[in-house]
Amino acid sequence: MSEEAQRVFEAMEALERIPDPVERARALGAVLKGLPGQNKRMKEARQAAVKELLARDGASLRSVAAELGVNFSTVQDIAKGYSGSGRSRPKKPVDE
């Protein structure tokens, strides 16, 4: 895990250790209120980073996946902006 990611998790743990329950509840509430917007930003930043990796000479879904330690389909989904259980993916047309 990167140093930056570790600091984020440590900060989250520090919130849980705030001694005063009123202060702790307020701090946790403020973080929870701001998370939806931050989640979107983080996903967009991750997508930009993956696209940057894929734009390098000789890069492929599989080579980027190996670097990131994920499956190639995960890299493909991130690059396309998909996330979650598949609900955001376009449906394939059904042949009649």
GROMACS .gro file of N, CA and C in nm:
model
  288
    1MET      N    1   0.085  -0.117   0.000
    1MET     CA    2   0.000   0.000   0.000
    1MET      C    3   0.090   0.124   0.000
    2SER      N    4   0.050   0.224  -0.076
    2SER     CA    5   0.130   0.346  -0.082
    2SER      C    6   0.125   0.421   0.051
    3GLU      N    7   0.224   0.504   0.071
    3GLU     CA    8   0.231   0.584   0.194
    3GLU      C    9   0.108   0.676   0.205
    4GLU      N   10   0.066   0.733   0.092
    4GLU     CA   11  -0.049   0.823   0.093
    4GLU      C   12  -0.176   0.750   0.132
    5ALA      N   13  -0.197   0.631   0.074
    5ALA     CA   14  -0.316   0.552   0.108
    5ALA      C   15  -0.313   0.513   0.256
    6GLN      N   16  -0.197   0.476   0.305
    6GLN     CA   17  -0.184   0.439   0.446
    6GLN      C   18  -0.221   0.556   0.537
    7ARG      N   19  -0.180   0.677   0.500
    7ARG     CA   20  -0.214   0.795   0.580
    7ARG      C   21  -0.364   0.819   0.584
    8VAL      N   22  -0.432   0.795   0.472
    8VAL     CA   23  -0.578   0.812   0.468
    8VAL      C   24  -0.643   0.715   0.567
    9PHE      N   25  -0.602   0.589   0.563
    9PHE     CA   26  -0.660   0.490   0.654
    9PHE      C   27  -0.627   0.520   0.800
   10GLU      N   28  -0.508   0.569   0.826
   10GLU     CA   29  -0.472   0.607   0.962
   10GLU      C   30  -0.558   0.723   1.011
   11ALA      N   31  -0.586   0.817   0.922
   11ALA     CA   32  -0.672   0.930   0.960
   11ALA      C   33  -0.813   0.882   0.991
   12MET      N   34  -0.861   0.786   0.914
   12MET     CA   35  -0.995   0.731   0.940
   12MET      C   36  -0.999   0.660   1.075
   13GLU      N   37  -0.894   0.586   1.106
   13GLU     CA   38  -0.886   0.519   1.235
   13GLU      C   39  -0.878   0.620   1.349
   14ALA      N   40  -0.810   0.731   1.327
   14ALA     CA   41  -0.799   0.835   1.430
   14ALA      C   42  -0.936   0.893   1.463
   15LEU      N   43  -1.022   0.905   1.363
   15LEU     CA   44  -1.158   0.954   1.387
   15LEU      C   45  -1.231   0.863   1.486
   16GLU      N   46  -1.212   0.733   1.470
   16GLU     CA   47  -1.279   0.637   1.558
   16GLU      C   48  -1.227   0.643   1.701
   17ARG      N   49  -1.107   0.698   1.719
   17ARG     CA   50  -1.046   0.704   1.852
   17ARG      C   51  -1.069   0.837   1.923
   18ILE      N   52  -1.144   0.929   1.865
   18ILE     CA   53  -1.172   1.056   1.931
   18ILE      C   54  -1.244   1.024   2.062
   19PRO      N   55  -1.187   1.068   2.175
   19PRO     CA   56  -1.243   1.029   2.306
   19PRO      C   57  -1.385   1.078   2.332
   20ASP      N   58  -1.414   1.203   2.298
   20ASP     CA   59  -1.546   1.260   2.325
   20ASP      C   60  -1.646   1.207   2.221
   21PRO      N   61  -1.752   1.139   2.266
   21PRO     CA   62  -1.846   1.081   2.169
   21PRO      C   63  -1.919   1.184   2.085
   22VAL      N   64  -1.943   1.303   2.140
   22VAL     CA   65  -2.009   1.409   2.062
   22VAL      C   66  -1.914   1.454   1.951
   23GLU      N   67  -1.792   1.483   1.987
   23GLU     CA   68  -1.692   1.526   1.889
   23GLU      C   69  -1.669   1.415   1.785
   24ARG      N   70  -1.662   1.290   1.832
   24ARG     CA   71  -1.639   1.177   1.742
   24ARG      C   72  -1.754   1.164   1.643
   25ALA      N   73  -1.878   1.172   1.694
   25ALA     CA   74  -1.995   1.159   1.607
   25ALA      C   75  -2.000   1.272   1.504
   26ARG      N   76  -1.968   1.395   1.548
   26ARG     CA   77  -1.969   1.508   1.454
   26ARG      C   78  -1.862   1.492   1.347
   27ALA      N   79  -1.741   1.451   1.388
   27ALA     CA   80  -1.632   1.434   1.293
   27ALA      C   81  -1.664   1.324   1.192
   28LEU      N   82  -1.714   1.211   1.243
   28LEU     CA   83  -1.750   1.101   1.153
   28LEU      C   84  -1.864   1.141   1.061
   29GLY      N   85  -1.960   1.216   1.112
   29GLY     CA   86  -2.071   1.264   1.029
   29GLY      C   87  -2.022   1.354   0.917
   30ALA      N   88  -1.929   1.442   0.950
   30ALA     CA   89  -1.875   1.533   0.847
   30ALA      C   90  -1.804   1.454   0.737
   31VAL      N   91  -1.729   1.353   0.776
   31VAL     CA   92  -1.659   1.271   0.677
   31VAL      C   93  -1.760   1.194   0.593
   32LEU      N   94  -1.857   1.131   0.658
   32LEU     CA   95  -1.957   1.055   0.583
   32LEU      C   96  -2.035   1.142   0.485
   33LYS      N   97  -2.064   1.265   0.527
   33LYS     CA   98  -2.138   1.357   0.440
   33LYS      C   99  -2.057   1.391   0.315
   34GLY      N  100  -1.925   1.403   0.330
   34GLY     CA  101  -1.841   1.440   0.217
   34GLY      C  102  -1.795   1.325   0.130
   35LEU      N  103  -1.813   1.201   0.176
   35LEU     CA  104  -1.762   1.087   0.102
   35LEU      C  105  -1.820   1.067  -0.039
   36PRO      N  106  -1.950   1.083  -0.060
   36PRO     CA  107  -2.000   1.058  -0.196
   36PRO      C  108  -1.928   1.141  -0.303
   37GLY      N  109  -1.906   1.266  -0.276
   37GLY     CA  110  -1.835   1.351  -0.373
   37GLY      C  111  -1.690   1.311  -0.389
   38GLN      N  112  -1.627   1.273  -0.279
   38GLN     CA  113  -1.487   1.230  -0.284
   38GLN      C  114  -1.474   1.097  -0.357
   39ASN      N  115  -1.570   1.009  -0.337
   39ASN     CA  116  -1.569   0.880  -0.406
   39ASN      C  117  -1.566   0.900  -0.557
   40LYS      N  118  -1.651   0.989  -0.605
   40LYS     CA  119  -1.658   1.017  -0.749
   40LYS      C  120  -1.524   1.073  -0.797
   41ARG      N  121  -1.468   1.167  -0.721
   41ARG     CA  122  -1.338   1.225  -0.758
   41ARG      C  123  -1.229   1.119  -0.764
   42MET      N  124  -1.226   1.031  -0.666
   42MET     CA  125  -1.123   0.927  -0.660
   42MET      C  126  -1.137   0.830  -0.779
   43LYS      N  127  -1.261   0.793  -0.813
   43LYS     CA  128  -1.283   0.705  -0.927
   43LYS      C  129  -1.239   0.771  -1.057
   44GLU      N  130  -1.269   0.900  -1.072
   44GLU     CA  131  -1.227   0.973  -1.192
   44GLU      C  132  -1.075   0.984  -1.199
   45ALA      N  133  -1.010   1.007  -1.084
   45ALA     CA  134  -0.863   1.016  -1.082
   45ALA      C  135  -0.801   0.881  -1.114
   46ARG      N  136  -0.860   0.773  -1.062
   46ARG     CA  137  -0.810   0.639  -1.093
   46ARG      C  138  -0.827   0.609  -1.241
   47GLN      N  139  -0.940   0.646  -1.298
   47GLN     CA  140  -0.963   0.623  -1.440
   47GLN      C  141  -0.860   0.699  -1.524
   48ALA      N  142  -0.831   0.823  -1.488
   48ALA     CA  143  -0.731   0.901  -1.560
   48ALA      C  144  -0.593   0.836  -1.552
   49ALA      N  145  -0.559   0.784  -1.433
   49ALA     CA  146  -0.429   0.718  -1.417
   49ALA      C  147  -0.421   0.592  -1.502
   50VAL      N  148  -0.528   0.513  -1.505
   50VAL     CA  149  -0.529   0.391  -1.586
   50VAL      C  150  -0.520   0.425  -1.735
   51LYS      N  151  -0.592   0.528  -1.778
   51LYS     CA  152  -0.583   0.569  -1.918
   51LYS      C  153  -0.442   0.616  -1.953
   52GLU      N  154  -0.378   0.684  -1.861
   52GLU     CA  155  -0.240   0.728  -1.881
   52GLU      C  156  -0.148   0.607  -1.896
   53LEU      N  157  -0.167   0.506  -1.813
   53LEU     CA  158  -0.087   0.384  -1.823
   53LEU      C  159  -0.111   0.314  -1.957
   54LEU      N  160  -0.236   0.309  -2.000
   54LEU     CA  161  -0.269   0.242  -2.126
   54LEU      C  162  -0.217   0.318  -2.248
   55ALA      N  163  -0.194   0.448  -2.232
   55ALA     CA  164  -0.147   0.530  -2.345
   55ALA      C  165   0.003   0.514  -2.371
   56ARG      N  166   0.074   0.450  -2.281
   56ARG     CA  167   0.218   0.432  -2.301
   56ARG      C  168   0.244   0.337  -2.416
   57ASP      N  169   0.358   0.357  -2.482
   57ASP     CA  170   0.397   0.268  -2.592
   57ASP      C  171   0.405   0.124  -2.544
   58GLY      N  172   0.341   0.036  -2.617
   58GLY     CA  173   0.346  -0.106  -2.587
   58GLY      C  174   0.256  -0.151  -2.474
   59ALA      N  175   0.181  -0.060  -2.414
   59ALA     CA  176   0.094  -0.097  -2.303
   59ALA      C  177  -0.028  -0.174  -2.354
   60SER      N  178  -0.073  -0.268  -2.274
   60SER     CA  179  -0.194  -0.344  -2.305
   60SER      C  180  -0.274  -0.358  -2.176
   61LEU      N  181  -0.397  -0.402  -2.192
   61LEU     CA  182  -0.480  -0.427  -2.073
   61LEU      C  183  -0.409  -0.524  -1.980
   62ARG      N  184  -0.350  -0.628  -2.037
   62ARG     CA  185  -0.283  -0.730  -1.955
   62ARG      C  186  -0.157  -0.676  -1.888
   63SER      N  187  -0.078  -0.595  -1.959
   63SER     CA  188   0.045  -0.544  -1.898
   63SER      C  189   0.013  -0.446  -1.784
   64VAL      N  190  -0.088  -0.362  -1.805
   64VAL     CA  191  -0.128  -0.267  -1.700
   64VAL      C  192  -0.189  -0.344  -1.582
   65ALA      N  193  -0.268  -0.445  -1.611
   65ALA     CA  194  -0.326  -0.526  -1.504
   65ALA      C  195  -0.217  -0.591  -1.419
   66ALA      N  196  -0.113  -0.641  -1.485
   66ALA     CA  197  -0.002  -0.703  -1.411
   66ALA      C  198   0.067  -0.601  -1.321
   67GLU      N  199   0.086  -0.481  -1.372
   67GLU     CA  200   0.149  -0.375  -1.290
   67GLU      C  201   0.065  -0.339  -1.169
   68LEU      N  202  -0.066  -0.337  -1.188
   68LEU     CA  203  -0.156  -0.296  -1.080
   68LEU      C  204  -0.197  -0.411  -0.990
   69GLY      N  205  -0.170  -0.534  -1.034
   69GLY     CA  206  -0.208  -0.649  -0.954
   69GLY      C  207  -0.356  -0.680  -0.957
   70VAL      N  208  -0.419  -0.652  -1.071
   70VAL     CA  209  -0.561  -0.679  -1.088
   70VAL      C  210  -0.583  -0.756  -1.217
   71ASN      N  211  -0.705  -0.800  -1.240
   71ASN     CA  212  -0.740  -0.872  -1.362
   71ASN      C  213  -0.748  -0.773  -1.479
   72PHE      N  214  -0.721  -0.821  -1.600
   72PHE     CA  215  -0.725  -0.731  -1.716
   72PHE      C  216  -0.865  -0.674  -1.737
   73SER      N  217  -0.969  -0.751  -1.702
   73SER     CA  218  -1.105  -0.700  -1.719
   73SER      C  219  -1.133  -0.585  -1.623
   74THR      N  220  -1.067  -0.585  -1.509
   74THR     CA  221  -1.081  -0.473  -1.414
   74THR      C  222  -1.022  -0.347  -1.475
   75VAL      N  223  -0.906  -0.359  -1.538
   75VAL     CA  224  -0.844  -0.244  -1.604
   75VAL      C  225  -0.936  -0.193  -1.715
   76GLN      N  226  -0.993  -0.285  -1.791
   76GLN     CA  227  -1.085  -0.247  -1.899
   76GLN      C  228  -1.206  -0.173  -1.843
   77ASP      N  229  -1.264  -0.224  -1.734
   77ASP     CA  230  -1.380  -0.160  -1.673
   77ASP      C  231  -1.345  -0.020  -1.622
   78ILE      N  232  -1.231  -0.008  -1.555
   78ILE     CA  233  -1.190   0.123  -1.503
   78ILE      C  234  -1.173   0.222  -1.616
   79ALA      N  235  -1.105   0.181  -1.723
   79ALA     CA  236  -1.081   0.270  -1.837
   79ALA      C  237  -1.211   0.316  -1.901
   80LYS      N  238  -1.312   0.229  -1.900
   80LYS     CA  239  -1.442   0.263  -1.960
   80LYS      C  240  -1.532   0.339  -1.863
   81GLY      N  241  -1.490   0.349  -1.737
   81GLY     CA  242  -1.570   0.421  -1.638
   81GLY      C  243  -1.673   0.335  -1.568
   82TYR      N  244  -1.663   0.204  -1.584
   82TYR     CA  245  -1.755   0.114  -1.516
   82TYR      C  246  -1.706   0.086  -1.376
   83SER      N  247  -1.800   0.066  -1.285
   83SER     CA  248  -1.764   0.025  -1.149
   83SER      C  249  -1.882  -0.048  -1.088
   84GLY      N  250  -1.859  -0.113  -0.980
   84GLY     CA  251  -1.967  -0.180  -0.911
   84GLY      C  252  -2.001  -0.315  -0.971
   85SER      N  253  -2.126  -0.351  -0.958
   85SER     CA  254  -2.170  -0.486  -0.991
   85SER      C  255  -2.202  -0.507  -1.137
   86GLY      N  256  -2.188  -0.407  -1.219
   86GLY     CA  257  -2.220  -0.424  -1.360
   86GLY      C  258  -2.346  -0.350  -1.399
   87ARG      N  259  -2.413  -0.289  -1.304
   87ARG     CA  260  -2.537  -0.217  -1.335
   87ARG      C  261  -2.512  -0.096  -1.425
   88SER      N  262  -2.389  -0.040  -1.423
   88SER     CA  263  -2.362   0.078  -1.505
   88SER      C  264  -2.319   0.043  -1.647
   89ARG      N  265  -2.302  -0.086  -1.674
   89ARG     CA  266  -2.259  -0.128  -1.808
   89ARG      C  267  -2.378  -0.130  -1.902
   90PRO      N  268  -2.356  -0.089  -2.027
   90PRO     CA  269  -2.466  -0.094  -2.122
   90PRO      C  270  -2.509  -0.239  -2.148
   91LYS      N  271  -2.636  -0.260  -2.166
   91LYS     CA  272  -2.689  -0.393  -2.195
   91LYS      C  273  -2.656  -0.430  -2.339
   92LYS      N  274  -2.622  -0.558  -2.359
   92LYS     CA  275  -2.600  -0.607  -2.495
   92LYS      C  276  -2.735  -0.627  -2.560
   93PRO      N  277  -2.747  -0.591  -2.689
   93PRO     CA  278  -2.875  -0.613  -2.754
   93PRO      C  279  -2.907  -0.761  -2.766
   94VAL      N  280  -3.033  -0.794  -2.750
   94VAL     CA  281  -3.079  -0.932  -2.762
   94VAL      C  282  -3.121  -0.955  -2.905
   95ASP      N  283  -3.064  -1.057  -2.969
   95ASP     CA  284  -3.102  -1.090  -3.106
   95ASP      C  285  -3.240  -1.153  -3.107
   96GLU      N  286  -3.324  -1.111  -3.198
   96GLU     CA  287  -3.459  -1.167  -3.206
   96GLU      C  288  -3.465  -1.268  -3.316
   0.00000   0.00000   0.00000
